[in-house]
């Protein structure tokens, strides 16, 4: 039973790391989009 639990714990750890990595990637993407939108908005204000 202990062996199975250890395997399960490793699987949970790997899944958690994968999800955390995906979350970090998504946060970086959101920040880039936000930065680009801000720059576009600032340029638009200059053009108006």
PDB file of C-alpha atoms in Angstrom, residues 23-33:
ATOM      1  CA  UNK A  23      -0.787  28.905 -14.883  1.00  0.00           C
ATOM      2  CA  UNK A  24       2.519  30.811 -14.976  1.00  0.00           C
ATOM      3  CA  UNK A  25       2.537  30.598 -18.799  1.00  0.00           C
ATOM      4  CA  UNK A  26      -1.035  31.918 -18.934  1.00  0.00           C
ATOM      5  CA  UNK A  27      -0.221  34.764 -16.548  1.00  0.00           C
ATOM      6  CA  UNK A  28       2.763  35.751 -18.717  1.00  0.00           C
ATOM      7  CA  UNK A  29       0.561  35.659 -21.834  1.00  0.00           C
ATOM      8  CA  UNK A  30      -2.103  37.798 -20.139  1.00  0.00           C
ATOM      9  CA  UNK A  31       0.580  40.303 -19.092  1.00  0.00           C
ATOM     10  CA  UNK A  32       1.917  40.507 -22.672  1.00  0.00           C
ATOM     11  CA  UNK A  33      -1.584  41.060 -24.066  1.00  0.00           C
TER      12      UNK A  33
END
